[in-house]
XYZ file of C-alpha atoms in Angstrom:
630
model
C -61.435 -192.383 -126.707
C -62.653 -190.302 -123.765
C -59.266 -188.592 -123.664
C -60.173 -186.892 -126.915
C -63.453 -185.504 -125.647
C -62.451 -181.884 -125.829
C -64.134 -178.665 -124.780
C -67.197 -179.187 -126.937
C -68.068 -182.381 -125.135
C -68.213 -180.359 -121.925
C -70.903 -178.079 -123.343
C -73.474 -177.459 -120.671
C -76.316 -178.035 -123.108
C -75.699 -181.778 -122.739
C -76.166 -181.661 -118.988
C -79.955 -181.104 -119.348
C -81.082 -180.044 -115.872
C -84.611 -179.814 -117.281
C -86.431 -177.907 -119.960
C -87.959 -175.395 -117.553
C -84.605 -174.526 -115.970
C -83.014 -174.204 -119.399
C -85.935 -172.041 -120.501
C -85.185 -169.730 -117.574
C -81.524 -169.570 -118.564
C -82.488 -168.798 -122.148
C -84.327 -165.658 -121.053
C -81.055 -163.819 -120.510
C -79.327 -165.005 -123.663
C -81.925 -165.597 -126.360
C -84.560 -162.970 -125.629
C -82.590 -159.959 -124.444
C -82.785 -158.108 -127.766
C -86.411 -158.776 -128.648
C -87.390 -158.492 -124.977
C -86.212 -154.889 -124.652
C -87.751 -153.759 -127.960
C -90.876 -152.273 -126.241
C -88.568 -149.525 -124.980
C -88.325 -147.974 -128.430
C -90.539 -149.767 -130.984
C -93.925 -148.127 -130.438
C -92.279 -144.763 -129.814
C -90.573 -145.014 -133.211
C -93.721 -146.236 -134.955
C -95.723 -143.300 -133.577
C -93.072 -140.863 -134.764
C -93.093 -142.378 -138.260
C -96.909 -142.254 -138.406
C -97.013 -138.535 -137.663
C -97.342 -138.396 -133.856
C -101.044 -137.516 -134.145
C -102.704 -140.917 -134.369
C -106.456 -141.518 -134.568
C -108.002 -144.554 -132.797
C -108.120 -146.516 -136.048
C -104.449 -145.743 -136.700
C -103.483 -146.844 -133.183
C -105.331 -150.146 -133.572
C -103.758 -150.605 -137.010
C -100.245 -150.000 -135.671
C -100.740 -152.397 -132.771
C -102.221 -155.021 -135.082
C -99.158 -154.743 -137.344
C -96.877 -155.289 -134.357
C -98.890 -158.264 -133.093
C -99.037 -160.025 -136.447
C -95.397 -159.290 -137.233
C -94.404 -161.124 -134.046
C -96.803 -163.963 -134.846
C -95.727 -164.483 -138.461
C -92.009 -163.707 -138.217
C -91.007 -164.880 -134.743
C -93.596 -167.512 -133.854
C -94.242 -169.051 -137.282
C -91.097 -168.490 -139.352
C -88.453 -168.948 -136.666
C -90.103 -170.969 -133.875
C -92.303 -173.225 -136.010
C -90.161 -173.611 -139.145
C -86.509 -172.579 -138.790
C -85.993 -174.271 -135.422
C -87.093 -177.584 -136.909
C -84.158 -177.491 -139.332
C -81.038 -178.039 -137.272
C -77.499 -179.190 -137.938
C -77.216 -181.923 -135.318
C -78.820 -179.620 -132.777
C -77.094 -176.393 -133.871
C -79.008 -173.525 -135.444
C -78.275 -170.160 -136.986
C -77.555 -169.060 -140.514
C -73.964 -170.405 -140.590
C -74.944 -173.807 -139.198
C -77.782 -173.931 -141.741
C -75.312 -173.103 -144.510
C -72.947 -175.908 -143.539
C -75.872 -178.335 -143.452
C -77.168 -177.328 -146.882
C -73.728 -177.377 -148.489
C -73.382 -181.014 -147.508
C -76.785 -181.880 -148.988
C -76.563 -180.926 -152.640
C -75.554 -178.695 -155.490
C -76.022 -174.972 -155.875
C -73.747 -174.346 -152.930
C -72.332 -171.080 -154.283
C -75.568 -169.164 -153.715
C -76.148 -170.895 -150.388
C -72.701 -169.874 -149.174
C -73.077 -166.303 -150.432
C -76.480 -165.898 -148.745
C -75.242 -167.267 -145.423
C -72.042 -165.224 -145.363
C -73.914 -162.058 -146.247
C -76.460 -162.796 -143.543
C -73.734 -163.448 -140.960
C -71.891 -160.252 -141.870
C -75.112 -158.264 -141.575
C -75.679 -159.611 -138.063
C -72.404 -157.981 -137.030
C -73.627 -154.739 -138.600
C -76.834 -154.420 -136.608
C -75.260 -156.113 -133.592
C -73.145 -153.017 -133.069
C -76.280 -150.841 -132.921
C -78.282 -152.991 -130.498
C -76.312 -152.182 -127.296
C -76.271 -148.463 -128.090
C -79.991 -148.118 -128.848
C -81.038 -150.371 -125.951
C -79.033 -148.623 -123.229
C -79.916 -145.171 -124.552
C -83.632 -146.057 -124.595
C -83.520 -147.259 -120.993
C -81.675 -144.245 -119.640
C -83.907 -141.829 -121.543
C -86.659 -142.871 -119.157
C -85.016 -140.509 -116.683
C -86.358 -137.611 -118.769
C -89.798 -138.298 -117.367
C -88.745 -138.447 -113.715
C -85.747 -136.107 -113.713
C -85.802 -133.787 -116.749
C -82.621 -132.147 -115.485
C -80.784 -135.445 -116.061
C -80.963 -135.007 -119.851
C -77.351 -133.762 -120.298
C -76.014 -136.806 -118.434
C -77.835 -139.532 -120.381
C -75.356 -139.798 -123.259
C -72.220 -139.742 -121.034
C -73.808 -142.357 -118.756
C -74.597 -144.513 -121.808
C -70.983 -144.321 -122.990
C -69.676 -145.242 -119.516
C -72.015 -148.242 -119.287
C -71.085 -149.477 -122.780
C -67.331 -149.127 -122.196
C -67.647 -150.890 -118.829
C -69.621 -153.708 -120.440
C -66.934 -154.373 -123.042
C -64.138 -153.904 -120.474
C -65.349 -156.793 -118.297
C -65.499 -159.274 -121.187
C -61.887 -160.556 -120.769
C -62.767 -161.720 -117.244
C -65.719 -163.790 -118.407
C -69.381 -163.548 -117.472
C -70.074 -167.091 -116.269
C -70.733 -166.098 -112.650
C -72.899 -163.047 -113.298
C -74.533 -164.859 -116.195
C -76.298 -167.123 -113.694
C -78.463 -164.208 -112.549
C -79.349 -163.075 -116.089
C -82.284 -165.471 -116.324
C -84.020 -164.413 -113.055
C -83.517 -160.710 -113.838
C -84.996 -161.096 -117.317
C -87.865 -163.126 -115.865
C -88.558 -160.184 -113.529
C -88.341 -157.848 -116.542
C -90.893 -159.795 -118.569
C -93.262 -160.134 -115.632
C -92.919 -156.394 -114.991
C -93.662 -155.335 -118.562
C -96.577 -157.787 -118.652
C -97.970 -156.263 -115.450
C -97.553 -152.741 -116.820
C -99.284 -153.838 -120.007
C -102.266 -155.209 -118.100
C -102.440 -151.958 -116.124
C -102.576 -150.016 -119.378
C -105.176 -152.324 -120.963
C -107.561 -151.804 -118.047
C -107.705 -148.119 -118.978
C -109.032 -148.939 -122.466
C -109.840 -152.645 -123.126
C -110.975 -151.726 -126.640
C -107.336 -152.011 -127.653
C -107.655 -155.820 -127.638
C -109.571 -155.554 -130.908
C -106.167 -155.135 -132.591
C -105.744 -158.913 -132.437
C -107.980 -158.929 -135.506
C -105.658 -158.714 -138.555
C -108.290 -156.604 -140.306
C -106.937 -153.516 -138.552
C -103.398 -154.162 -139.818
C -104.583 -154.731 -143.393
C -106.872 -151.712 -143.281
C -104.027 -149.499 -142.070
C -101.658 -150.742 -144.790
C -104.159 -149.997 -147.587
C -105.624 -146.770 -146.171
C -102.604 -144.624 -145.387
C -100.628 -144.584 -148.610
C -96.895 -144.026 -148.385
C -97.119 -143.546 -144.597
C -98.042 -147.237 -144.242
C -94.901 -148.215 -146.109
C -92.699 -145.972 -143.954
C -94.240 -147.255 -140.722
C -93.265 -150.839 -141.563
C -89.632 -149.870 -140.964
C -90.549 -149.000 -137.378
C -92.819 -152.010 -136.870
C -89.897 -154.233 -137.840
C -88.098 -153.207 -134.636
C -90.419 -155.503 -132.661
C -88.877 -158.607 -134.292
C -85.212 -157.611 -134.592
C -84.165 -160.245 -132.041
C -86.061 -163.109 -133.666
C -82.929 -164.498 -135.325
C -81.556 -165.296 -131.838
C -84.189 -167.994 -131.300
C -82.630 -169.958 -134.135
C -79.001 -168.974 -133.600
C -78.959 -169.972 -129.898
C -80.854 -173.210 -130.362
C -77.690 -175.251 -129.921
C -77.039 -173.831 -126.454
C -80.454 -174.617 -124.973
C -82.378 -176.875 -127.345
C -85.701 -176.373 -129.109
C -88.076 -177.176 -126.273
C -86.678 -174.731 -123.647
C -86.704 -171.873 -126.178
C -90.261 -172.725 -127.225
C -91.352 -172.805 -123.571
C -89.721 -169.456 -122.797
C -91.142 -167.798 -125.911
C -94.729 -169.038 -125.889
C -95.235 -169.156 -122.107
C -93.587 -165.919 -120.954
C -91.837 -163.748 -123.549
C -94.453 -163.593 -126.306
C -97.432 -162.976 -123.969
C -95.462 -160.320 -122.039
C -94.551 -158.456 -125.223
C -98.126 -158.603 -126.535
C -99.509 -157.302 -123.240
C -96.999 -154.475 -123.040
C -97.535 -153.274 -126.611
C -101.287 -153.467 -126.037
C -100.934 -151.545 -122.767
C -98.911 -148.788 -124.427
C -101.483 -148.542 -127.207
C -104.357 -148.443 -124.704
C -102.677 -145.553 -122.911
C -102.443 -143.647 -126.202
C -106.116 -144.355 -126.923
C -106.897 -142.841 -123.516
C -105.241 -139.589 -124.569
C -101.851 -139.923 -122.840
C -99.033 -137.534 -123.727
C -96.937 -139.186 -126.433
C -94.221 -136.549 -126.693
C -92.157 -138.677 -124.303
C -91.512 -142.406 -124.201
C -94.926 -144.014 -123.769
C -93.334 -147.145 -122.266
C -92.390 -145.331 -119.062
C -95.783 -143.562 -118.993
C -97.312 -146.973 -118.250
C -95.587 -147.023 -114.870
C -96.956 -145.251 -111.764
C -94.821 -142.238 -110.793
C -93.543 -143.839 -107.582
C -92.131 -146.824 -109.501
C -90.595 -145.058 -112.483
C -87.042 -144.813 -111.113
C -86.968 -148.557 -110.201
C -88.326 -149.271 -113.689
C -85.542 -147.204 -115.292
C -82.991 -149.158 -113.225
C -84.547 -152.502 -114.198
C -84.733 -151.429 -117.858
C -81.067 -150.411 -117.807
C -80.040 -153.766 -116.331
C -82.203 -155.581 -118.907
C -80.571 -153.686 -121.768
C -77.120 -154.472 -120.378
C -78.069 -158.161 -120.351
C -79.383 -157.841 -123.915
C -76.105 -156.207 -124.933
C -74.136 -158.991 -123.249
C -76.092 -161.534 -125.263
C -75.217 -159.662 -128.469
C -71.506 -159.624 -127.576
C -71.499 -163.308 -126.638
C -73.304 -164.096 -129.877
C -70.666 -162.190 -131.854
C -67.938 -164.247 -130.175
C -69.731 -167.529 -130.922
C -70.411 -166.630 -134.559
C -66.788 -165.586 -135.026
C -65.497 -168.885 -133.671
C -67.882 -170.838 -135.875
C -66.868 -168.815 -138.952
C -63.165 -169.340 -138.175
C -63.669 -173.081 -137.826
C -65.440 -173.194 -141.193
C -62.505 -171.381 -142.801
C -64.102 -168.024 -143.583
C -62.212 -165.786 -141.157
C -58.550 -165.587 -140.090
C -57.569 -167.407 -136.897
C -58.062 -165.175 -133.855
C -56.978 -165.765 -130.272
C -59.882 -167.384 -128.438
C -59.847 -167.424 -124.652
C -62.033 -169.874 -122.763
C -63.393 -167.907 -119.790
C -65.192 -170.819 -118.118
C -63.775 -174.333 -118.037
C -67.213 -175.962 -117.708
C -68.991 -174.001 -120.435
C -67.868 -174.112 -124.056
C -70.036 -171.092 -124.887
C -68.143 -168.823 -122.479
C -65.346 -167.443 -124.656
C -63.614 -164.152 -125.283
C -62.148 -162.873 -128.557
C -60.244 -159.666 -127.928
C -60.135 -158.398 -131.510
C -63.914 -158.686 -131.904
C -64.585 -157.233 -128.453
C -62.593 -154.025 -128.926
C -63.682 -153.461 -132.522
C -67.307 -153.895 -131.489
C -66.783 -151.486 -128.581
C -65.320 -148.791 -130.812
C -68.195 -149.069 -133.296
C -70.918 -149.237 -130.636
C -69.640 -146.282 -128.605
C -69.002 -144.360 -131.813
C -72.613 -144.937 -132.901
C -73.943 -143.720 -129.552
C -71.842 -140.552 -129.759
C -72.719 -139.971 -133.414
C -76.510 -140.413 -133.148
C -76.847 -139.118 -129.535
C -80.395 -140.464 -128.975
C -82.410 -143.660 -129.421
C -84.740 -141.868 -131.850
C -81.824 -141.110 -134.158
C -80.393 -144.602 -133.780
C -83.756 -146.128 -134.698
C -83.317 -144.489 -138.105
C -80.248 -146.655 -138.699
C -81.552 -149.795 -137.015
C -83.217 -152.695 -138.767
C -82.045 -152.648 -142.369
C -79.216 -155.124 -141.825
C -81.368 -157.513 -139.789
C -84.187 -157.358 -142.364
C -81.716 -158.362 -145.086
C -80.408 -161.186 -142.870
C -83.950 -162.457 -142.418
C -84.430 -162.388 -146.188
C -81.291 -164.515 -146.614
C -82.590 -166.933 -143.960
C -85.916 -167.272 -145.781
C -84.092 -168.202 -148.985
C -82.052 -170.826 -147.135
C -85.207 -172.175 -145.482
C -86.689 -172.720 -148.937
C -83.581 -174.682 -149.953
C -83.891 -176.675 -146.719
C -87.522 -177.510 -147.418
C -86.455 -179.009 -150.730
C -83.187 -180.712 -149.709
C -83.772 -181.650 -146.063
C -87.539 -182.213 -145.818
C -87.919 -183.181 -149.506
C -91.143 -181.211 -149.854
C -92.602 -180.830 -153.331
C -91.987 -177.645 -155.285
C -95.472 -176.135 -154.907
C -95.629 -176.604 -151.132
C -92.092 -175.244 -150.604
C -92.636 -172.217 -152.833
C -96.009 -171.411 -151.254
C -94.649 -171.256 -147.716
C -91.344 -169.630 -148.682
C -93.238 -166.998 -150.691
C -95.062 -165.891 -147.537
C -91.793 -165.499 -145.644
C -90.085 -163.786 -148.564
C -93.008 -161.396 -149.033
C -92.868 -160.393 -145.359
C -89.082 -159.992 -145.355
C -89.050 -158.092 -148.638
C -91.715 -155.695 -147.364
C -89.718 -154.983 -144.225
C -86.490 -154.655 -146.211
C -87.975 -152.170 -148.683
C -89.455 -150.140 -145.830
C -86.072 -150.097 -144.098
C -84.248 -148.895 -147.225
C -85.566 -145.431 -146.435
C -83.243 -145.513 -143.419
C -80.112 -145.806 -145.556
C -79.683 -142.051 -145.950
C -80.418 -141.395 -142.260
C -77.702 -143.747 -141.009
C -78.680 -147.181 -142.274
C -75.599 -147.119 -144.486
C -73.390 -147.648 -141.412
C -74.345 -151.276 -140.640
C -74.383 -151.982 -144.384
C -70.834 -150.673 -144.801
C -69.685 -152.659 -141.782
C -71.331 -155.803 -143.178
C -69.769 -155.194 -146.617
C -66.338 -154.916 -145.009
C -66.768 -158.145 -143.018
C -68.126 -159.992 -146.058
C -65.118 -158.848 -148.115
C -62.749 -160.084 -145.400
C -64.476 -163.485 -145.456
C -64.234 -163.935 -149.204
C -60.647 -162.669 -149.468
C -59.491 -164.931 -146.637
C -61.200 -168.020 -148.015
C -59.928 -167.384 -151.536
C -56.404 -166.706 -150.265
C -56.306 -169.954 -148.285
C -57.469 -171.942 -151.311
C -54.931 -170.213 -153.565
C -52.156 -170.959 -151.056
C -53.088 -174.641 -150.854
C -53.209 -174.851 -154.654
C -49.825 -173.152 -155.019
C -48.218 -175.526 -152.527
C -49.808 -178.564 -154.182
C -48.505 -177.580 -157.634
C -45.039 -178.805 -156.665
C -46.169 -181.963 -154.940
C -44.224 -185.199 -154.518
C -45.569 -188.650 -153.794
C -44.676 -190.379 -150.532
C -42.872 -193.230 -152.295
C -40.841 -190.813 -154.428
C -39.878 -188.797 -151.342
C -38.551 -191.801 -149.401
C -36.739 -193.126 -152.444
C -34.919 -189.812 -152.758
C -33.885 -189.582 -149.111
C -32.571 -193.163 -149.324
C -30.630 -192.327 -152.496
C -29.158 -189.204 -150.883
C -28.236 -191.048 -147.709
C -30.351 -188.842 -145.446
C -29.878 -190.180 -141.891
C -32.905 -191.243 -139.787
C -32.545 -189.983 -136.229
C -34.403 -191.057 -133.053
C -37.702 -189.374 -132.263
C -41.131 -188.656 -133.711
C -41.886 -185.799 -136.110
C -45.412 -184.474 -136.567
C -45.845 -182.412 -139.743
C -48.966 -180.264 -139.943
C -50.118 -180.240 -143.540
C -53.132 -179.545 -145.724
C -52.067 -182.089 -148.361
C -53.357 -185.628 -147.990
C -51.991 -187.758 -150.803
C -48.496 -186.325 -151.133
C -45.443 -185.736 -149.013
C -46.078 -182.735 -146.749
C -44.234 -179.696 -148.165
C -42.966 -178.743 -144.708
C -41.404 -182.222 -144.397
C -39.597 -181.809 -147.711
C -38.233 -178.415 -146.662
C -37.199 -179.796 -143.278
C -35.164 -182.565 -144.908
C -33.703 -180.207 -147.513
C -32.439 -177.792 -144.836
C -31.575 -180.075 -141.925
C -30.408 -183.148 -143.855
C -32.091 -185.535 -141.405
C -35.470 -187.094 -140.631
C -36.852 -188.730 -137.495
C -37.455 -192.484 -137.344
C -41.184 -192.040 -136.967
C -43.163 -189.554 -139.070
C -46.792 -188.464 -138.727
C -48.428 -186.311 -141.392
C -51.346 -184.641 -139.605
C -54.270 -182.913 -141.328
C -56.997 -181.140 -139.353
C -60.362 -181.333 -141.123
C -63.423 -179.365 -139.997
C -66.678 -181.032 -141.000
C -70.110 -179.485 -141.592
C -71.406 -180.828 -138.276
C -71.172 -179.217 -134.826
C -69.457 -182.091 -132.991
C -67.702 -185.228 -134.213
C -68.206 -188.485 -132.346
C -64.940 -189.087 -130.420
C -64.920 -192.666 -131.697
C -64.734 -191.299 -135.259
C -62.236 -188.536 -134.524
C -59.188 -190.073 -136.210
C -58.528 -191.707 -139.540
C -55.085 -193.323 -139.271
C -53.400 -194.880 -142.293
C -49.995 -196.584 -141.982
C -48.430 -196.041 -145.411
C -45.003 -197.375 -144.362
C -43.564 -198.957 -141.257
C -42.232 -195.531 -140.279
C -44.839 -193.191 -141.809
C -48.462 -192.579 -140.824
C -51.051 -190.308 -142.405
C -53.494 -189.000 -139.803
C -56.665 -187.053 -140.527
C -58.256 -185.575 -137.407
C -61.938 -184.750 -137.812
C -63.585 -181.950 -135.834
C -66.961 -180.268 -135.848
C -67.310 -176.532 -136.335
C -68.142 -176.138 -132.629
C -64.925 -177.827 -131.493
C -61.402 -176.516 -131.073
C -58.569 -178.885 -132.069
C -56.023 -179.797 -129.410
C -53.143 -181.556 -131.171
C -51.129 -182.623 -128.081
C -54.237 -184.466 -126.851
C -54.399 -186.279 -130.175
C -50.789 -187.406 -129.856
C -51.389 -188.581 -126.287
C -54.290 -190.687 -127.465
C -52.231 -192.162 -130.294
C -49.499 -193.032 -127.816
C -52.014 -194.734 -125.511
C -53.379 -196.892 -128.341
C -50.258 -197.399 -130.481
C -47.440 -197.226 -127.956
C -44.936 -195.963 -130.547
C -45.272 -192.212 -130.128
C -43.938 -190.862 -126.861
C -45.443 -187.377 -126.353
C -42.207 -186.128 -124.782
C -40.206 -187.303 -127.800
C -42.364 -185.480 -130.383
C -41.316 -182.481 -132.449
C -44.033 -180.517 -134.229
C -43.161 -178.941 -137.578
C -45.293 -176.137 -138.971
C -44.907 -174.003 -142.062
C -45.002 -170.222 -142.093
C -46.037 -168.833 -145.478
C -44.853 -165.496 -146.840
C -47.261 -164.477 -149.591
C -45.816 -163.009 -152.794
C -47.264 -162.245 -156.224
C -46.999 -164.536 -159.214
C -44.760 -163.612 -162.113
C -47.685 -163.894 -164.532
C -51.114 -162.261 -164.323
C -52.977 -165.426 -163.368
C -52.819 -164.921 -159.618
C -55.056 -163.062 -157.208
C -55.677 -159.361 -157.713
C -53.021 -157.298 -155.985
C -55.412 -155.743 -153.465
C -56.767 -159.167 -152.524
C -53.284 -160.683 -152.241
C -52.035 -157.782 -150.119
C -55.115 -157.946 -147.893
C -54.725 -161.701 -147.454
C -51.022 -161.301 -146.694
C -51.851 -158.684 -144.036
C -54.377 -161.033 -142.426
C -51.869 -163.896 -142.519
C -49.284 -161.800 -140.678
C -51.721 -160.693 -138.005
C -53.868 -163.733 -137.361
C -53.258 -166.028 -134.395
C -50.351 -168.321 -135.114
C -51.112 -171.954 -135.780
C -48.928 -172.850 -132.765
C -51.277 -171.050 -130.395
C -54.449 -171.979 -132.224
C -53.723 -175.706 -132.059
C -52.309 -175.373 -128.512
C -48.895 -176.777 -129.370
C -46.160 -176.796 -126.695
C -43.740 -173.968 -127.549
C -40.630 -175.951 -126.629
C -41.472 -178.766 -129.060
C -42.182 -176.743 -132.203
C -39.989 -176.020 -135.217
C -41.270 -173.382 -137.634
C -40.107 -173.426 -141.258
C -40.634 -170.339 -143.404
C -41.570 -170.553 -147.060
C -42.507 -168.126 -149.860
C -45.743 -168.890 -151.679
C -46.746 -167.158 -154.910
C -50.497 -166.720 -155.412
């Protein structure tokens, strides 16, 4: 069965060179977003608090940041979410597929996961723009005359980043980990330097200061939470990228290096403010001695580029997963590294993301303005994840109601607080990621509904296998040499494309295989359990090929394996038959709404053809067109 071990079985996560090495690799992929948040988080929080903070306010703000990272990132995601995996895979979509297979109430589970996934795209477009802008704005301190060039330089860097995606990032990706390790060590060192100027800042570890600030500053406390949330915007990546590196390496990287470095840097920035430093400019770069500020700007820019690369790669991976689960149209997926299943490129997503990201940078012009739009989509995603975690506590861990509700209530209270604080950003630009997420969510639901309606319409005129062969015998349809493989979604009836083939060509091959590709709610299917082969007649086989949502089907490989075990199907003597549906409206009013049908039809015409998606040989394929009313 080794011949059927496809790309997923080559995933580098199974090669386990050691937890520490994997932890180093994770630095460049998992922690890029949250690791560059010190560039803009405290600056935004200070602006929201009034830019004239007293010592008690500074300690309160720092305490909020510290305990947000502890409760959201360390407890919710590292301690809880990462313990609920779908055969090693994490993330909101993998969690959805796991929960759907475990019980009832799947409609709300699916809605929550799809909304959360769509929202990740929304804020994912902002992350590269705000990160690169924040890094380059450090030049204002060293070279004030560089101000007019910051936005053009940001646009050039972003366009270049998206332009190199088709060539793959496997080679340069190997240096991401060491560079991010240098980044975290640098910001930790700068933080320690700042703390030495006012060690009193360490008192902020006491949650009393956070609570006191929240209940002593009225509406300002509520507004500030929207800025504090920026320190945890990359927390979802710990869970989403778990399948690439495993739990232990991510835990090691977070608790040993990333978390301490972030705490030290935020504390150092706060200590500098307590010492009376000028806060009109980015306090992060004020931590650095003058002689080292330009190298720090360069390092920060490289770190933000790496963080942006991680966002783009994550968008590609989520898109592939969503396609495999049947919630997005098929898109052309290019494998950019033969030895790494995670190294892929999806052109449609890449260029759309580039247009939105560059457009956001040009529209908002500065990281301060972008911060006003940043966070609301991620906070809503985190709320959806908390709801799914509650379901998982009940269905997966089988915890009692009181225990599950008590823990979930803490997470939901935190997420709801952040979400409500971020709603203030809607008017100032937060509507942009929400609109983008609404569009993507609509595409998902329309596509899924259209596919189901198409399958139902085709099945309405079904014919049993026995009835089909009786008819071709009665009509004297000749059986010609060769093997025909009919791709079909139907399992218990004669494939529609086979019926149309016989009706038009008045012939049928001696050997017939009805092949159905089925994607399961698991990441990878054991190769030994890949195929379910049923011989219904001496000349007719029903084959169901099972794949995980992290695998890409390769039909010619399936046929080669069948030939090696059965000996009756010569791969060179096979003709593949696929149907091409033209979507039309029903005569009655029971079909899909016109706008949904037209949207689905447009996606059908423009998605990657099944021939390319299943990697069929072009010279062995026959395509049969059919009109389907939905």
